[in-house]
Amino acid sequence: MPLFDKYDVVFAGGGTAACIIAGRLTQADPSLKILIIEAGSHSFNLHHHVQPARYLNNLGEGHTFSHHTSVRSEALDGRSVCVPSACCVGVLMYTRASASDYDDWEKLGNPGWGSSSLIPLSRKVETYQIPSGSPSVHGSTGPIKVSHGGHETNIGKEFLETAGQYDKERRTSLSADLNDFETINVYGPWHKYIDLQTGKRSDTAHHFLYNLENFNLDPNESKHNLHVLTNHRVVKVVFQNNRAIGVEYVAREDVSGQTPSQPRTAYASRLVVLSSGAFGSPAILERSGIGSAQRLAEVDVRQIVDLPGVGENYNDHNLCCASYLASEDSDCLDGIFSGDEEAIKPHLKEWEEGGSGLLAHNSLDAGIKLRPTSEELEELGPAFKQLWEGFYVGAPDKPVAFLCPTAGDFNGHAPSSPSKTFGMICYTAYPQAIGYTHITSATNPWAPLRFDPKYLSHPADISILSWCYKRGRELARRMRSYRGEIAAGHPKFHSTSSASDSSTTAAIDSCTSGPVDMDAPKIVYSMEDNKAINDYLKATVGTTWHSLGTCAMRSRESGGVVDSRLNVYGLENLKVADLSIAPLNVGANTNNTALVIGEKAFLLIAEDLGISLESETINDDLKNLALAN
Ligand SMILES: Cc1cc2nc3c(=O)[nH]c(=O)nc-3n(C[C@H](O)[C@H](O)[C@H](O)COP(=O)(O)OP(=O)(O)OC[C@H]3O[C@@H](n4cnc5c(N)ncnc54)[C@H](O)[C@@H]3O)c2cc1C
């Protein structure tokens, strides 16, 4: 239980952004009494968390994960989708936004949130362990380590070799920097949030909290002023007039039936910060009476502030994973993905002794941020063309989609051992369909949300995924390790279709099928084939776990929830600081943007609290950044 009667700052949620803000605040002013209330458990040195390759095993139901099931969607032929949220870096893919993404945020009326302010923060937070990293965009002293991981898979190498020979329209470079905020349409290496020295996952809990001097996982044992209370959820914010003075919270055990027993209160004399992510933060606001009058009336919550944007503007990216068989000599992560400890054992020694091998890996070694050629633009159809002209032409640094091979199939379609598999994943960088998330209970923070991500409800979104699936398929079937397609991970083409000839639709049992020639003709798809692809996408499209935007930093008139200092409109002493504040999507995996938001929020909060960044505990880089912003 919390040790102090009253804290200076209370955080609801202890994920990517919160750990940075709390860790930096406590370094800047060790006398600050800070409480983090976190729904999940501690991850300190847990082997399934710090050993990178085990991430798929973490996706089950548990205390660290919340699964949000959507309403049934017409665009997905009546299917629901399930989106988990959690307090970790997940798949460990290091991907940064495009510079224009942040400039678009600033243009919406958010001074200090453009690329010139945020790129230095993205540099600040990292130590880029890739020797060729440019110091103008990559950091060398930050807590979060970025490397290529402890192994180089043949799948990644072959993807780049194949792309170099097959795709004459685009460049391939082994030393390309795909995450310099501007490079697109280049095939290159894909890096990871893995510390090269230890082979461990590099996350904000370990590098901003657990490493603090005197920090103790158990607040009762702590001699530190920063306490973390895990396995508890914040129900709502407590106000005195319009000033936030604390939060009510409950433990999972306190919930019986629909209603938790009497919640406890943690008081905050200076600031309450909601950092519960794109699902958690709007839910806390709604339970606190902040949101649209209609939504709050539906769940019997008295409205305190009318902010119809709460829970709206839900963004994600749309994922498609196609599955292929790989040659038996491929170094794939299937065994580790299966969670079978016997399969993991052979890799443990190498990881423990040198931080290397397949356990220090996430299966993704290469990829491309794709934009279409003029020929492909035609293939993408009229709905996309309109989007292209209105959105992409003026933003040459924005990708349309990502395409990356995975050494091991995410879908778990691996036939029985010892077969090896690889995947070809693609996701849409800026889906046009925007969803929502709202509460269904006024009091129970574990109650399911009413949630619809609206996947594929815009026609351009499905054309992009279809185009990427076809591109990925052409590359996959030319890779040396290709041994056929796994039927369950592909569209059901009619057996007489040329899109399903023997070399392209080998079923699970045709393991001897090798790659086609590099100059084999491109597969031609009929209207019926295209329908089969669309049906497959509707049946399988999934989340990239990149939920954002549900407490958008915009003007109040345009549906905003927080201003550009992250203050919730109409209230005092209440900020939101996590990915939910993103006013528009970013064309990237989102952890990097959450890191940047954490760094930016720290500077804003330090300033509000009157903390001098001249303090000796703050290093010079940070001082300079604060002065520059
Ligand atoms: C499975 C998965 C894989 C991912 N893979 C990648 C990847 O490879 N690369 C990448 O860049 N990004 C990845 N992401 C996305 C990245 O993890 C998120 O973008 C980032 O963590 C968001 O940071 P945040 O601070 O906004 O929220 P989070 O890090 O989600 O933190 C929110 C925290 O609040 C807690 N919480 C929620 N409700 C409450 C409540 N009521 N009370 C108290 N606590 C609460 C949650 O438990 C959580 O810990 C992945 C995400 C997931 C889920």
XYZ file of C-alpha atoms and ligand atoms in Angstrom:
682
model
C 0.000 0.000 0.000
C 1.153 3.601 -0.496
C 3.375 4.786 2.352
C 2.604 8.455 2.333
C -0.737 10.081 3.182
C -0.305 12.432 0.321
C 1.964 12.458 -2.729
C 3.054 15.421 -4.817
C 2.349 13.641 -8.087
C 0.222 10.555 -8.720
C 0.409 8.651 -12.011
C -2.429 6.435 -13.210
C -0.553 3.801 -15.245
C 3.128 2.931 -15.357
C 3.848 2.151 -19.013
C 6.346 3.481 -21.537
C 5.706 7.205 -21.079
C 5.005 7.216 -17.315
C 8.282 5.490 -16.402
C 10.261 8.162 -18.247
C 8.389 11.068 -16.666
C 8.458 9.659 -13.126
C 12.090 8.524 -13.394
C 13.308 11.858 -14.712
C 11.235 13.859 -12.186
C 12.647 11.920 -9.273
C 16.175 12.437 -10.583
C 15.553 16.151 -11.033
C 14.025 16.565 -7.569
C 14.555 13.571 -5.263
C 12.345 15.175 -2.594
C 9.242 14.832 -4.812
C 6.836 12.216 -3.488
C 5.596 10.284 -6.490
C 3.166 7.360 -6.705
C 2.572 5.217 -9.794
C -0.534 3.014 -9.708
C -0.165 0.325 -12.365
C -2.670 -2.309 -13.487
C -0.008 -4.882 -14.374
C 2.720 -6.584 -12.374
C 6.395 -5.691 -12.134
C 8.558 -6.978 -14.993
C 11.895 -6.646 -13.196
C 14.310 -9.168 -14.699
C 11.525 -11.634 -15.489
C 13.052 -13.977 -18.034
C 9.951 -14.046 -20.254
C 10.090 -10.252 -20.384
C 13.797 -9.498 -20.713
C 14.630 -12.365 -23.111
C 13.486 -10.654 -26.308
C 12.419 -13.652 -28.407
C 9.812 -14.778 -25.888
C 7.433 -11.918 -26.644
C 4.736 -14.018 -28.334
C 4.456 -16.088 -25.137
C 3.492 -12.893 -23.275
C 0.436 -12.297 -25.406
C -1.847 -14.590 -23.415
C -4.351 -13.381 -20.860
C -2.599 -12.372 -17.665
C -2.023 -9.565 -15.240
C 0.277 -7.619 -17.561
C -2.141 -7.709 -20.463
C -5.618 -6.389 -21.066
C -7.537 -7.666 -24.083
C -10.148 -5.405 -25.647
C -12.686 -7.086 -27.916
C -14.369 -4.881 -30.481
C -18.025 -4.777 -31.468
C -18.809 -6.916 -34.528
C -17.876 -5.082 -37.684
C -19.750 -5.005 -40.984
C -16.509 -4.152 -42.809
C -15.024 -7.405 -41.472
C -18.078 -9.481 -42.443
C -19.396 -9.494 -38.871
C -16.101 -10.379 -37.187
C -14.817 -8.875 -33.906
C -11.161 -8.111 -33.348
C -9.189 -8.343 -30.155
C -6.594 -5.706 -29.298
C -4.336 -6.189 -26.299
C -2.653 -3.366 -24.418
C 0.236 -3.759 -22.005
C 3.160 -2.155 -20.244
C 6.011 -3.337 -22.439
C 7.735 -2.727 -25.753
C 6.053 -5.815 -27.152
C 7.720 -6.997 -30.346
C 10.777 -4.721 -29.829
C 10.675 -3.213 -33.339
C 12.537 0.084 -33.397
C 10.639 2.340 -35.770
C 10.438 6.090 -35.771
C 7.769 8.361 -37.180
C 8.272 10.561 -40.238
C 9.344 14.129 -39.496
C 6.178 15.412 -41.182
C 4.024 13.426 -38.709
C 5.196 15.639 -35.860
C 5.045 18.761 -38.040
C 1.387 17.909 -38.712
C 0.809 17.779 -34.931
C 2.334 21.212 -34.534
C 0.278 22.650 -37.406
C -2.886 21.650 -35.544
C -2.014 24.355 -32.998
C 0.487 22.552 -30.770
C 3.606 24.707 -30.514
C 6.705 22.773 -29.446
C 5.419 19.467 -30.863
C 6.958 19.717 -34.354
C 9.883 17.649 -35.622
C 12.468 20.284 -34.718
C 11.441 19.979 -31.053
C 10.743 16.235 -30.922
C 13.620 14.760 -32.952
C 16.121 15.949 -30.312
C 14.032 14.151 -27.674
C 14.019 10.951 -29.719
C 17.812 11.282 -29.855
C 17.992 12.070 -26.171
C 16.212 8.939 -25.009
C 18.384 6.437 -26.888
C 21.820 4.956 -27.184
C 22.030 3.805 -30.785
C 24.440 0.873 -30.853
C 24.649 0.646 -34.645
C 28.131 1.836 -35.646
C 26.973 3.783 -38.717
C 24.344 5.820 -36.816
C 24.318 9.490 -37.685
C 24.692 11.666 -34.543
C 22.363 14.265 -36.024
C 19.413 11.881 -35.679
C 20.591 9.177 -33.270
C 21.587 9.445 -29.619
C 24.610 8.007 -27.880
C 23.934 8.623 -24.191
C 20.243 7.839 -23.583
C 18.920 5.052 -21.361
C 17.126 3.067 -24.110
C 19.458 0.863 -26.151
C 18.884 0.159 -29.841
C 20.837 -2.540 -31.669
C 20.452 -5.163 -34.342
C 20.104 -7.854 -31.657
C 22.269 -10.880 -31.056
C 21.887 -12.705 -34.350
C 21.470 -12.156 -38.086
C 18.872 -14.530 -39.569
C 19.153 -15.963 -43.063
C 15.523 -14.924 -43.666
C 16.412 -11.248 -43.199
C 19.502 -11.545 -45.398
C 17.668 -13.378 -48.163
C 14.868 -10.827 -48.131
C 17.382 -8.061 -48.806
C 19.251 -10.087 -51.462
C 15.986 -10.935 -53.217
C 14.680 -7.385 -53.043
C 17.985 -6.115 -54.475
C 17.674 -8.418 -57.482
C 13.925 -8.416 -58.011
C 12.691 -4.906 -57.245
C 14.491 -2.701 -59.744
C 12.367 0.322 -58.871
C 13.656 0.626 -55.318
C 17.047 0.735 -53.648
C 18.438 -1.919 -51.303
C 21.205 -1.033 -48.889
C 22.671 -3.037 -46.031
C 23.662 0.174 -44.288
C 20.476 2.177 -44.929
C 19.026 3.997 -41.947
C 15.285 3.401 -42.250
C 14.627 5.335 -39.077
C 16.178 8.719 -39.742
C 12.706 10.363 -39.921
C 12.793 10.659 -43.730
C 13.983 7.542 -45.582
C 11.285 5.615 -47.446
C 11.228 3.113 -50.327
C 14.634 1.638 -49.401
C 15.055 -2.010 -48.372
C 17.367 -2.170 -45.378
C 18.101 -3.592 -41.931
C 15.540 -3.337 -39.147
C 16.825 -2.673 -35.632
C 15.464 -3.513 -32.215
C 15.049 -2.334 -28.615
C 17.699 -4.830 -27.476
C 20.850 -3.992 -25.535
C 23.765 -5.336 -27.550
C 25.868 -5.865 -24.405
C 23.344 -7.921 -22.441
C 20.967 -9.186 -25.148
C 18.092 -7.963 -22.950
C 14.945 -6.081 -23.931
C 15.511 -2.369 -23.399
C 12.416 -0.779 -21.864
C 11.583 2.246 -19.768
C 10.739 0.365 -16.539
C 14.245 -1.117 -16.343
C 16.079 1.991 -17.502
C 14.172 4.772 -15.761
C 12.810 3.155 -12.564
C 14.359 -0.163 -11.572
C 17.857 1.270 -11.928
C 17.219 4.193 -9.530
C 19.338 4.116 -6.397
C 17.374 2.758 -3.380
C 14.354 1.937 -5.528
C 12.390 -1.002 -4.147
C 9.709 -2.995 -5.947
C 7.727 -3.147 -2.721
C 6.625 0.351 -1.625
C 6.504 -0.881 1.997
C 10.197 -1.667 1.904
C 11.115 1.460 0.000
C 13.436 4.185 1.215
C 12.697 6.048 -1.990
C 10.176 8.839 -2.518
C 8.978 7.158 -5.705
C 6.579 4.275 -5.060
C 4.988 1.875 -7.521
C 1.784 0.085 -6.591
C 1.196 -2.769 -9.054
C -1.905 -4.901 -9.730
C -4.229 -2.000 -8.958
C -6.358 0.052 -11.319
C -7.346 3.659 -11.078
C -11.110 4.009 -11.202
C -11.405 7.761 -11.441
C -9.923 11.137 -10.592
C -10.984 12.864 -7.378
C -11.735 16.605 -7.660
C -12.167 19.520 -5.326
C -14.175 21.948 -7.426
C -12.386 21.637 -10.759
C -9.004 20.811 -9.301
C -7.693 17.232 -9.376
C -6.576 16.249 -5.871
C -6.057 12.506 -6.243
C -7.385 9.262 -7.656
C -9.560 6.390 -6.474
C -8.138 2.947 -7.119
C -8.956 -0.716 -6.531
C -7.209 -4.083 -6.604
C -8.523 -6.806 -8.908
C -9.462 -8.857 -5.811
C -11.693 -5.971 -4.671
C -14.043 -6.529 -7.592
C -16.980 -8.810 -6.883
C -19.666 -9.045 -9.552
C -20.054 -5.784 -11.395
C -18.888 -3.404 -8.687
C -15.608 -3.070 -6.852
C -15.737 -2.734 -3.096
C -14.962 0.647 -1.583
C -12.047 2.116 -3.565
C -9.066 3.616 -1.770
C -7.866 7.154 -2.463
C -4.353 8.360 -3.182
C -4.006 12.115 -2.806
C -1.826 14.288 -5.033
C -1.137 17.807 -3.833
C 0.393 19.076 -7.079
C -0.557 16.978 -10.085
C -2.443 13.907 -11.308
C -1.067 12.412 -14.528
C -3.079 9.901 -16.545
C -0.662 7.586 -18.371
C -2.880 4.562 -18.832
C -2.533 4.399 -22.605
C -5.074 4.803 -25.405
C -7.639 2.527 -23.727
C -6.967 3.288 -20.065
C -6.732 7.094 -20.015
C -10.029 7.928 -21.790
C -11.747 5.286 -19.643
C -10.532 6.977 -16.433
C -11.690 10.346 -17.764
C -15.155 8.980 -18.586
C -15.530 7.327 -15.177
C -14.532 10.721 -13.709
C -17.333 12.532 -15.559
C -15.262 13.975 -18.382
C -16.562 13.224 -21.857
C -19.587 13.499 -24.092
C -22.918 14.107 -22.310
C -24.569 11.287 -24.240
C -21.860 8.666 -23.590
C -21.734 9.507 -19.879
C -25.533 9.408 -19.555
C -25.522 5.911 -21.101
C -23.441 4.631 -18.173
C -24.996 6.838 -15.518
C -21.990 9.039 -14.856
C -22.581 12.667 -13.874
C -20.838 14.983 -16.299
C -18.240 17.402 -14.900
C -16.713 18.665 -18.134
C -18.165 18.371 -21.617
C -15.394 16.965 -23.837
C -17.003 14.956 -26.646
C -13.570 13.947 -27.978
C -12.803 11.616 -25.046
C -12.463 8.060 -26.403
C -12.912 9.181 -30.039
C -10.146 9.428 -32.683
C -8.968 5.832 -32.046
C -6.115 5.018 -34.426
C -4.053 1.877 -35.010
C -2.391 0.247 -38.025
C -3.862 -2.733 -39.923
C -1.763 -5.875 -39.927
C -1.659 -8.803 -42.354
C 0.696 -11.772 -41.763
C 1.159 -14.302 -44.567
C 2.762 -17.655 -43.665
C 5.423 -19.593 -45.581
C 7.415 -22.758 -45.098
C 11.173 -22.311 -44.748
C 14.024 -24.703 -45.473
C 15.054 -26.885 -42.550
C 18.437 -25.156 -42.232
C 16.814 -21.732 -41.682
C 17.399 -20.021 -38.354
C 13.801 -19.322 -37.386
C 12.195 -18.628 -34.024
C 9.324 -21.154 -34.347
C 10.520 -23.236 -31.387
C 10.892 -20.206 -29.142
C 7.549 -18.768 -30.303
C 5.880 -22.050 -29.332
C 6.932 -21.460 -25.715
C 8.291 -25.008 -25.473
C 11.062 -24.811 -22.830
C 12.866 -27.775 -24.420
C 13.100 -25.829 -27.693
C 14.290 -22.724 -25.835
C 16.966 -24.493 -23.783
C 19.575 -24.740 -26.570
C 19.550 -20.939 -26.965
C 19.723 -20.093 -23.261
C 23.448 -20.664 -22.736
C 24.433 -18.343 -25.587
C 22.066 -15.645 -24.316
C 23.231 -15.947 -20.700
C 26.937 -15.979 -21.569
C 27.106 -13.415 -24.362
C 23.688 -11.802 -24.686
C 23.512 -13.247 -28.182
C 21.793 -15.890 -30.314
C 18.165 -16.324 -31.293
C 16.884 -15.458 -27.806
C 18.384 -11.982 -28.260
C 16.249 -11.484 -31.340
C 12.695 -10.634 -32.382
C 12.646 -12.411 -35.791
C 12.664 -9.155 -37.782
C 15.954 -8.265 -39.447
C 14.937 -6.346 -42.545
C 12.121 -4.392 -44.103
C 10.956 -1.425 -46.101
C 8.693 1.572 -45.621
C 6.825 1.346 -48.954
C 5.390 3.942 -51.293
C 3.887 2.854 -54.630
C 5.514 3.331 -58.028
C 3.334 4.958 -60.683
C 2.409 1.524 -62.058
C 1.441 0.337 -58.591
C -0.586 3.489 -58.051
C -2.907 2.328 -60.828
C -3.148 -1.119 -59.215
C -4.157 0.501 -55.914
C -7.387 1.811 -57.441
C -9.478 5.006 -57.312
C -10.126 5.190 -53.534
C -6.419 5.112 -52.840
C -5.627 7.524 -55.686
C -7.782 10.174 -54.052
C -5.967 9.621 -50.762
C -2.620 9.705 -52.550
C -3.324 13.089 -54.071
C -4.821 14.627 -50.937
C -2.428 13.232 -48.333
C 0.721 11.558 -49.664
C 1.870 13.697 -52.592
C 2.612 16.645 -50.308
C 4.378 14.462 -47.728
C 7.199 12.600 -49.485
C 8.565 11.212 -46.189
C 5.358 9.320 -45.355
C 5.247 5.585 -46.138
C 2.011 4.003 -47.311
C 2.790 0.659 -45.695
C 5.485 -1.461 -44.041
C 6.686 -4.810 -45.336
C 9.004 -7.036 -43.279
C 9.804 -10.759 -43.226
C 9.689 -12.553 -39.872
C 11.964 -15.528 -39.177
C 9.135 -17.606 -37.723
C 5.422 -17.352 -38.373
C 3.466 -14.995 -36.081
C 0.253 -16.886 -36.906
C 1.510 -20.068 -35.270
C 0.574 -22.035 -38.406
C 3.814 -24.034 -38.169
C 3.131 -27.615 -39.115
C 4.401 -30.188 -36.678
C 8.080 -30.116 -35.828
C 10.702 -29.983 -37.251
C 9.229 -27.739 -39.980
C 10.470 -24.165 -40.103
C 8.369 -21.199 -41.161
C 8.699 -17.558 -41.990
C 6.157 -14.786 -42.305
C 5.707 -11.736 -44.461
C 4.031 -9.038 -42.422
C 2.666 -5.818 -43.777
C 0.766 -3.013 -42.177
C -0.916 0.157 -43.327
C 0.922 3.259 -42.122
C -2.044 5.665 -42.008
C -5.352 3.772 -42.079
C -8.175 6.149 -42.979
C -10.804 4.477 -40.813
C -10.866 5.963 -37.313
C -12.539 4.212 -34.363
C -13.592 4.815 -30.766
C -13.415 3.316 -27.259
C -15.879 4.021 -24.427
C -16.651 2.603 -20.990
C -19.541 0.279 -20.201
C -19.313 0.595 -16.415
C -19.135 3.688 -14.231
C -17.276 1.945 -11.442
C -15.483 -1.193 -12.624
C -12.140 -0.541 -14.359
C -12.016 -4.211 -15.474
C -15.371 -4.071 -17.253
C -15.101 -4.564 -21.045
C -14.953 -1.431 -23.166
C -17.348 -0.604 -25.998
C -14.748 -0.440 -28.705
C -14.638 -0.347 -32.490
C -11.326 0.202 -34.305
C -13.241 0.338 -37.648
C -10.569 -1.699 -39.414
C -10.978 -1.773 -43.208
C -14.126 0.326 -43.193
C -12.452 2.739 -45.652
C -11.944 1.258 -49.158
C -8.372 2.602 -49.451
C -7.301 0.634 -46.361
C -8.115 -2.726 -47.909
C -6.488 -1.848 -51.273
C -3.235 -0.998 -49.483
C -3.112 -4.326 -47.641
C -3.996 -6.240 -50.807
C -1.173 -4.508 -52.708
C 1.291 -5.291 -49.903
C 0.213 -8.911 -49.655
C 0.938 -9.340 -53.389
C 4.315 -7.581 -53.165
C 5.339 -9.673 -50.164
C 4.281 -12.854 -51.947
C 6.441 -12.077 -55.008
C 9.471 -11.547 -52.756
C 8.800 -14.546 -50.511
C 8.547 -17.074 -53.344
C 11.923 -15.950 -54.701
C 13.801 -16.281 -51.398
C 16.266 -19.181 -51.242
C 14.689 -20.648 -48.101
C 11.152 -20.581 -49.512
C 9.565 -24.040 -49.401
C 5.955 -23.204 -50.185
C 2.931 -21.457 -48.729
C 1.014 -22.529 -45.657
C -2.557 -22.646 -46.898
C -4.083 -21.390 -43.632
C -2.024 -18.198 -43.910
C -3.209 -17.243 -47.422
C -6.349 -16.419 -49.425
C -8.387 -19.352 -50.711
C -7.800 -18.978 -54.440
C -9.844 -21.205 -56.681
C -7.830 -24.285 -57.651
C -8.091 -23.375 -61.360
C -6.814 -19.829 -60.840
C -3.345 -18.944 -62.114
C -2.811 -17.270 -58.725
C -2.855 -20.728 -57.257
C -0.451 -22.617 -59.496
C 1.651 -25.345 -57.977
C 4.704 -23.242 -57.282
C 2.733 -20.593 -55.416
C 0.233 -22.495 -53.350
C 2.092 -25.438 -52.013
C 0.081 -26.768 -49.137
C 1.614 -27.684 -45.831
C 2.679 -31.107 -47.006
C 4.548 -29.967 -50.122
C 7.708 -29.148 -48.223
C 9.966 -29.802 -51.172
C 8.695 -26.884 -53.208
C 11.611 -24.472 -53.642
C 11.745 -20.861 -54.809
C 10.761 -19.743 -58.298
C 13.298 -18.120 -60.624
C 14.095 -14.506 -59.953
C 12.731 -13.596 -63.417
C 9.582 -15.732 -63.159
C 6.551 -13.724 -64.308
C 4.545 -11.825 -61.722
C 1.387 -13.576 -60.576
C -1.647 -12.195 -62.405
C -4.766 -11.898 -60.274
C -8.294 -12.120 -61.699
C -11.280 -10.314 -60.191
C -12.168 -13.539 -58.421
C -8.631 -13.779 -57.002
C -8.836 -10.194 -55.785
C -12.095 -11.010 -54.052
C -10.420 -14.004 -52.421
C -7.651 -11.686 -51.157
C -10.197 -9.197 -49.791
C -12.104 -11.998 -48.053
C -8.856 -13.254 -46.547
C -7.929 -9.774 -45.328
C -11.346 -9.232 -43.756
C -11.085 -12.592 -42.025
C -7.560 -12.102 -40.732
C -6.710 -8.390 -40.437
C -5.372 -7.700 -36.984
C -3.978 -5.044 -34.721
C -0.369 -3.909 -34.689
C -0.983 -2.999 -31.013
C -0.433 0.669 -31.921
C -3.537 2.162 -30.300
C -3.418 5.951 -29.995
C -5.288 9.235 -30.231
C -8.215 8.837 -27.819
C -7.428 11.937 -25.683
C -6.239 14.038 -28.594
C -4.098 17.138 -28.168
C -6.185 19.498 -30.297
C -8.223 22.622 -29.844
C -11.316 22.051 -27.735
C -13.566 23.063 -30.653
C -12.107 20.349 -32.867
C -12.652 17.490 -30.411
C -9.491 18.001 -28.360
C -9.149 16.642 -24.824
C -5.803 18.168 -23.787
C -4.022 21.368 -24.731
C -0.427 21.488 -25.920
C 0.822 21.462 -22.298
C -1.178 18.228 -21.863
C -3.689 19.815 -19.471
C -7.213 18.401 -19.663
C -9.529 21.210 -20.795
C -11.678 22.781 -18.090
C -9.753 21.288 -15.152
C -6.702 22.048 -13.036
C -3.817 19.830 -11.971
C -4.771 17.069 -14.410
C -2.623 16.041 -17.359
C -2.687 13.140 -19.792
C 0.757 11.923 -20.873
C 0.807 8.851 -23.094
C 0.027 7.889 -26.686
C -3.617 8.789 -26.265
C -2.675 12.455 -26.729
C -1.435 11.912 -30.316
C -3.746 14.089 -32.388
C -2.985 12.239 -35.637
C -1.465 8.873 -36.454
C 2.248 8.344 -37.031
C 3.499 6.131 -39.857
C 5.542 3.898 -37.561
C 5.483 1.398 -34.717
C 4.484 3.596 -31.845
C 6.814 2.909 -28.939
C 9.257 5.544 -30.153
C 6.520 8.162 -30.209
C 5.521 7.121 -26.669
C 9.165 7.602 -25.627
C 9.177 11.065 -27.181
C 5.883 11.980 -25.496
C 7.367 10.822 -22.174
C 10.430 13.019 -22.635
C 8.361 16.019 -23.723
C 5.857 15.569 -20.876
C 8.716 15.476 -18.384
C 9.965 18.873 -19.583
C 6.459 20.379 -19.403
C 5.747 18.951 -15.946
C 9.150 19.949 -14.562
C 8.473 23.478 -15.731
C 4.963 23.511 -14.189
C 6.327 22.223 -10.876
C 9.062 24.847 -10.882
C 11.822 22.243 -11.017
C 15.036 23.777 -12.157
C 16.623 21.805 -14.950
C 19.888 23.339 -13.849
C 19.935 20.709 -11.090
C 23.121 18.666 -11.014
C 21.193 15.441 -11.379
C 20.118 16.380 -14.892
C 22.743 15.862 -17.531
C 23.866 18.566 -19.919
C 22.029 17.253 -22.957
C 18.738 17.490 -21.150
C 19.424 20.984 -19.897
C 20.168 22.104 -23.433
C 16.968 20.536 -24.719
C 14.879 22.226 -22.066
C 16.422 25.554 -22.920
C 15.890 24.985 -26.642
C 12.203 24.163 -26.279
C 1.792 -6.737 -27.885
C 2.387 -5.416 -28.230
C 3.471 -5.356 -29.097
C 4.033 -4.124 -29.436
N 5.150 -4.088 -30.219
C 5.745 -2.909 -30.480
C 6.957 -2.855 -31.224
O 7.512 -3.873 -31.638
N 7.514 -1.640 -31.457
C 6.913 -0.492 -31.055
O 7.437 0.584 -31.355
N 5.763 -0.507 -30.358
C 5.174 -1.689 -30.049
N 4.022 -1.728 -29.312
C 3.378 -0.454 -28.954
C 3.986 0.187 -27.711
O 4.173 -0.768 -26.701
C 3.021 1.276 -27.246
O 2.852 2.188 -28.297
C 3.528 2.018 -26.007
O 3.765 1.138 -24.949
C 2.491 3.048 -25.580
O 2.975 3.709 -24.449
P 1.996 4.450 -23.440
O 2.833 5.041 -22.380
O 1.078 5.320 -24.198
O 1.059 3.300 -22.846
P 1.420 1.894 -22.232
O 2.859 1.592 -22.370
O 0.427 0.933 -22.799
O 1.127 2.111 -20.696
C -0.157 2.224 -20.158
C -0.138 1.505 -18.820
O -1.302 1.826 -18.085
C -1.757 0.666 -17.419
N -3.186 0.885 -17.147
C -4.232 0.855 -18.010
N -5.365 1.193 -17.374
C -5.026 1.463 -16.091
C -5.756 1.894 -14.950
N -7.078 2.111 -14.986
N -5.070 2.064 -13.785
C -3.724 1.845 -13.709
N -2.989 1.434 -14.771
C -3.641 1.274 -15.945
C -1.450 -0.473 -18.365
O -1.304 -1.694 -17.680
C -0.132 -0.004 -18.969
O 0.981 -0.502 -18.282
C 3.460 -2.935 -28.928
C 2.364 -2.997 -28.051
C 1.837 -4.222 -27.690
C 0.664 -4.257 -26.745
